Amino acid sequence: MIYETVLGVMVGLGLAAACGFRVFVPLLVLAVAARAGQVSLGSGMSWIGSDAAIVAFATASLLEVVAYWVPWLDHALDVVASPAAVVAGSIVAGSQFVDVGGSAGPMLRWAAAIVAGGGLAGAVQATSVATRAVSTVTTAGMGNPIISAAESVWAVVMSIVAVVAPIAAGVLVLVVLGVIGWRVFRWRGARNRTEAGGEVEVVERAG
């Protein structure tokens, strides 16, 4: 029971992390996996494996992946994708956190899904947005398609791994969190150096 719960959590978190790279790709993989009987869905989530949902997710995934190849359009998409990633991360996590909450019921299950799944997806998406912003400044947007392609690959790989190898997905989630932490540390360090340099310049001018 505990082992199955842990596996479910790993599947949910792996899919949630993938939602931070692409919103609809993990939903499509989850839908196909559910239809094939590879994964089970929580109560009230059976609609994910329906024909209509699979077609909708497939269409949305294709449009999303292609649109991110267009320079400058990717930033416009980020405005919509950022909150959508949190919602998608919460949904995929909630669909797999079947045994989370125990006697507390659905309320605790969805609270955990929103905090863990939605939060993880949001963190990954925020890091992707920041990375693309740096690329836009340093390469005039020409490097963005390469970043977008890498993100799409990561979304597909993480989604598939989450479904077929939950433990490996848990390891990938830790790797992603480590990368996010490292980038936040670098960005904060660069910001502090910039602010310190500005203060020195002001002092020199005042002198």
XYZ file of C-alpha atoms in Angstrom:
207
model
C 0.000 0.000 0.000
C 2.733 2.460 0.982
C 4.837 1.374 -2.015
C 1.925 1.953 -4.409
C 1.278 5.353 -2.846
C 4.926 6.357 -3.294
C 4.888 5.189 -6.923
C 1.720 7.179 -7.553
C 3.316 10.277 -6.073
C 6.407 9.824 -8.260
C 4.278 9.426 -11.375
C 2.299 12.532 -10.468
C 5.372 14.636 -9.730
C 7.166 13.448 -12.865
C 4.201 14.461 -15.005
C 3.848 17.744 -13.100
C 7.490 18.639 -13.736
C 6.956 17.889 -17.434
C 3.996 20.305 -17.426
C 6.483 23.040 -16.606
C 8.168 22.424 -19.968
C 5.023 21.884 -22.030
C 1.500 22.101 -20.673
C -0.320 19.595 -22.869
C 2.312 16.958 -23.670
C 2.159 15.319 -20.193
C -1.640 15.373 -20.318
C -1.529 13.603 -23.682
C 0.917 10.966 -22.418
C -1.207 10.447 -19.293
C -4.370 10.140 -21.393
C -2.838 7.538 -23.730
C -1.331 5.629 -20.799
C -4.679 5.601 -18.994
C -6.446 4.390 -22.113
C -3.857 1.608 -22.502
C -4.281 0.586 -18.865
C -0.725 1.580 -17.993
C -1.823 3.902 -15.193
C -4.903 4.249 -13.025
C -6.737 7.524 -12.553
C -8.236 8.895 -9.368
C -11.977 9.173 -8.847
C -13.602 11.703 -11.120
C -10.593 11.764 -13.471
C -11.635 9.069 -15.954
C -12.424 11.763 -18.536
C -8.680 12.134 -19.126
C -8.607 8.780 -20.918
C -11.591 9.511 -23.161
C -11.336 9.746 -26.966
C -12.327 13.416 -26.907
C -9.630 14.239 -24.339
C -6.922 12.376 -26.287
C -7.800 14.216 -29.511
C -7.921 17.562 -27.692
C -4.600 16.990 -25.908
C -2.921 15.772 -29.115
C -4.068 18.839 -31.047
C -3.085 21.226 -28.251
C 0.298 19.532 -27.833
C 1.106 19.863 -31.541
C 0.100 23.524 -31.634
C 2.026 24.292 -28.447
C 5.244 22.612 -29.598
C 5.164 24.272 -33.026
C 4.284 27.715 -31.650
C 7.290 27.710 -29.322
C 9.554 27.469 -32.373
C 8.474 30.943 -33.478
C 10.764 33.672 -32.047
C 8.965 36.263 -29.914
C 5.714 34.292 -30.033
C 7.169 32.085 -27.305
C 7.105 35.014 -24.862
C 3.452 35.684 -25.626
C 2.703 32.016 -24.978
C 4.531 32.153 -21.651
C 1.974 34.647 -20.377
C -0.742 32.014 -20.828
C 1.396 28.926 -20.240
C 2.668 29.988 -16.821
C -0.691 29.787 -15.003
C -1.807 26.929 -17.268
C 1.253 24.898 -16.228
C 0.264 25.229 -12.562
C -3.269 24.053 -13.342
C -2.037 21.153 -15.505
C 0.541 20.166 -12.878
C -2.174 20.083 -10.232
C -4.441 17.959 -12.450
C -1.862 15.319 -13.372
C -0.631 15.119 -9.780
C -4.172 14.863 -8.431
C -4.982 12.087 -10.875
C -2.120 10.001 -9.428
C -2.234 10.972 -5.736
C -4.988 8.394 -5.368
C -4.046 7.152 -1.893
C -2.746 10.481 -0.570
C -4.868 11.871 2.220
C -6.210 8.567 3.535
C -9.229 9.130 5.731
C -8.980 12.899 5.169
C -10.343 12.296 1.693
C -10.186 14.333 -1.507
C -9.540 17.653 0.226
C -6.057 16.710 1.425
C -5.368 14.870 -1.829
C -6.040 17.941 -3.943
C -4.292 20.248 -1.499
C -1.165 18.104 -1.889
C -1.620 18.022 -5.671
C -1.889 21.806 -5.912
C 1.046 22.501 -3.597
C 3.393 19.769 -4.864
C 2.269 19.266 -8.457
C 1.203 22.805 -9.242
C 4.155 24.285 -7.386
C 6.669 22.050 -9.168
C 5.184 22.804 -12.590
C 5.200 26.522 -11.809
C 8.836 26.441 -10.684
C 9.945 24.628 -13.839
C 7.923 26.983 -16.034
C 9.370 30.057 -14.296
C 12.891 28.747 -14.868
C 12.115 28.112 -18.544
C 10.720 31.622 -18.955
C 13.799 33.158 -17.330
C 16.133 31.062 -19.487
C 14.325 32.131 -22.637
C 14.458 35.769 -21.534
C 18.246 35.552 -21.162
C 18.479 33.904 -24.586
C 16.402 36.686 -26.113
C 18.746 39.324 -24.750
C 22.002 37.531 -25.580
C 21.048 36.036 -28.981
C 18.307 38.446 -30.132
C 15.879 35.540 -29.905
C 17.753 33.355 -32.388
C 18.684 30.834 -29.704
C 15.113 30.482 -28.438
C 14.048 27.756 -30.923
C 16.922 25.574 -29.688
C 15.828 26.060 -26.082
C 12.219 25.389 -27.052
C 13.204 22.171 -28.832
C 15.116 20.991 -25.753
C 12.116 21.801 -23.540
C 9.800 19.809 -25.809
C 12.143 16.826 -25.691
C 12.333 17.051 -21.901
C 8.530 17.222 -21.687
C 8.154 14.042 -23.763
C 10.964 12.156 -22.010
C 9.874 13.052 -18.491
C 6.240 12.219 -19.241
C 7.067 8.791 -20.665
C 9.562 7.991 -17.904
C 7.013 9.026 -15.269
C 4.552 6.482 -16.645
C 6.859 3.540 -17.364
C 9.533 4.033 -14.674
C 8.188 6.026 -11.708
C 11.341 5.603 -9.585
C 13.496 6.975 -12.408
C 10.995 9.813 -12.717
C 11.533 10.610 -9.053
C 15.271 10.833 -9.693
C 14.666 13.135 -12.678
C 12.484 15.374 -10.526
C 15.334 15.701 -8.033
C 17.694 16.559 -10.892
C 15.278 19.211 -12.157
C 14.942 20.686 -8.678
C 18.735 20.740 -8.370
C 19.050 22.597 -11.684
C 16.387 25.094 -10.618
C 18.182 25.683 -7.317
C 21.512 26.128 -9.090
C 20.077 28.642 -11.559
C 18.328 30.607 -8.832
C 21.629 30.749 -6.938
C 23.457 31.985 -10.054
C 20.811 34.567 -10.895
C 20.750 35.908 -7.355
C 24.544 36.049 -7.315
C 24.605 37.956 -10.613
C 21.934 40.325 -9.350
C 23.821 40.981 -6.117
C 27.021 41.687 -8.059
C 25.146 44.081 -10.338
C 23.622 45.919 -7.392
C 26.993 46.062 -5.618
C 28.610 47.465 -8.757
C 25.915 50.114 -8.999
C 26.457 51.147 -5.394
C 30.214 51.455 -5.969
C 29.609 53.618 -9.028
C 27.278 55.897 -7.080
C 29.843 56.265 -4.292
C 32.595 57.055 -6.793
C 30.479 59.707 -8.461
C 29.577 61.209 -5.106
C 33.266 61.320 -4.191
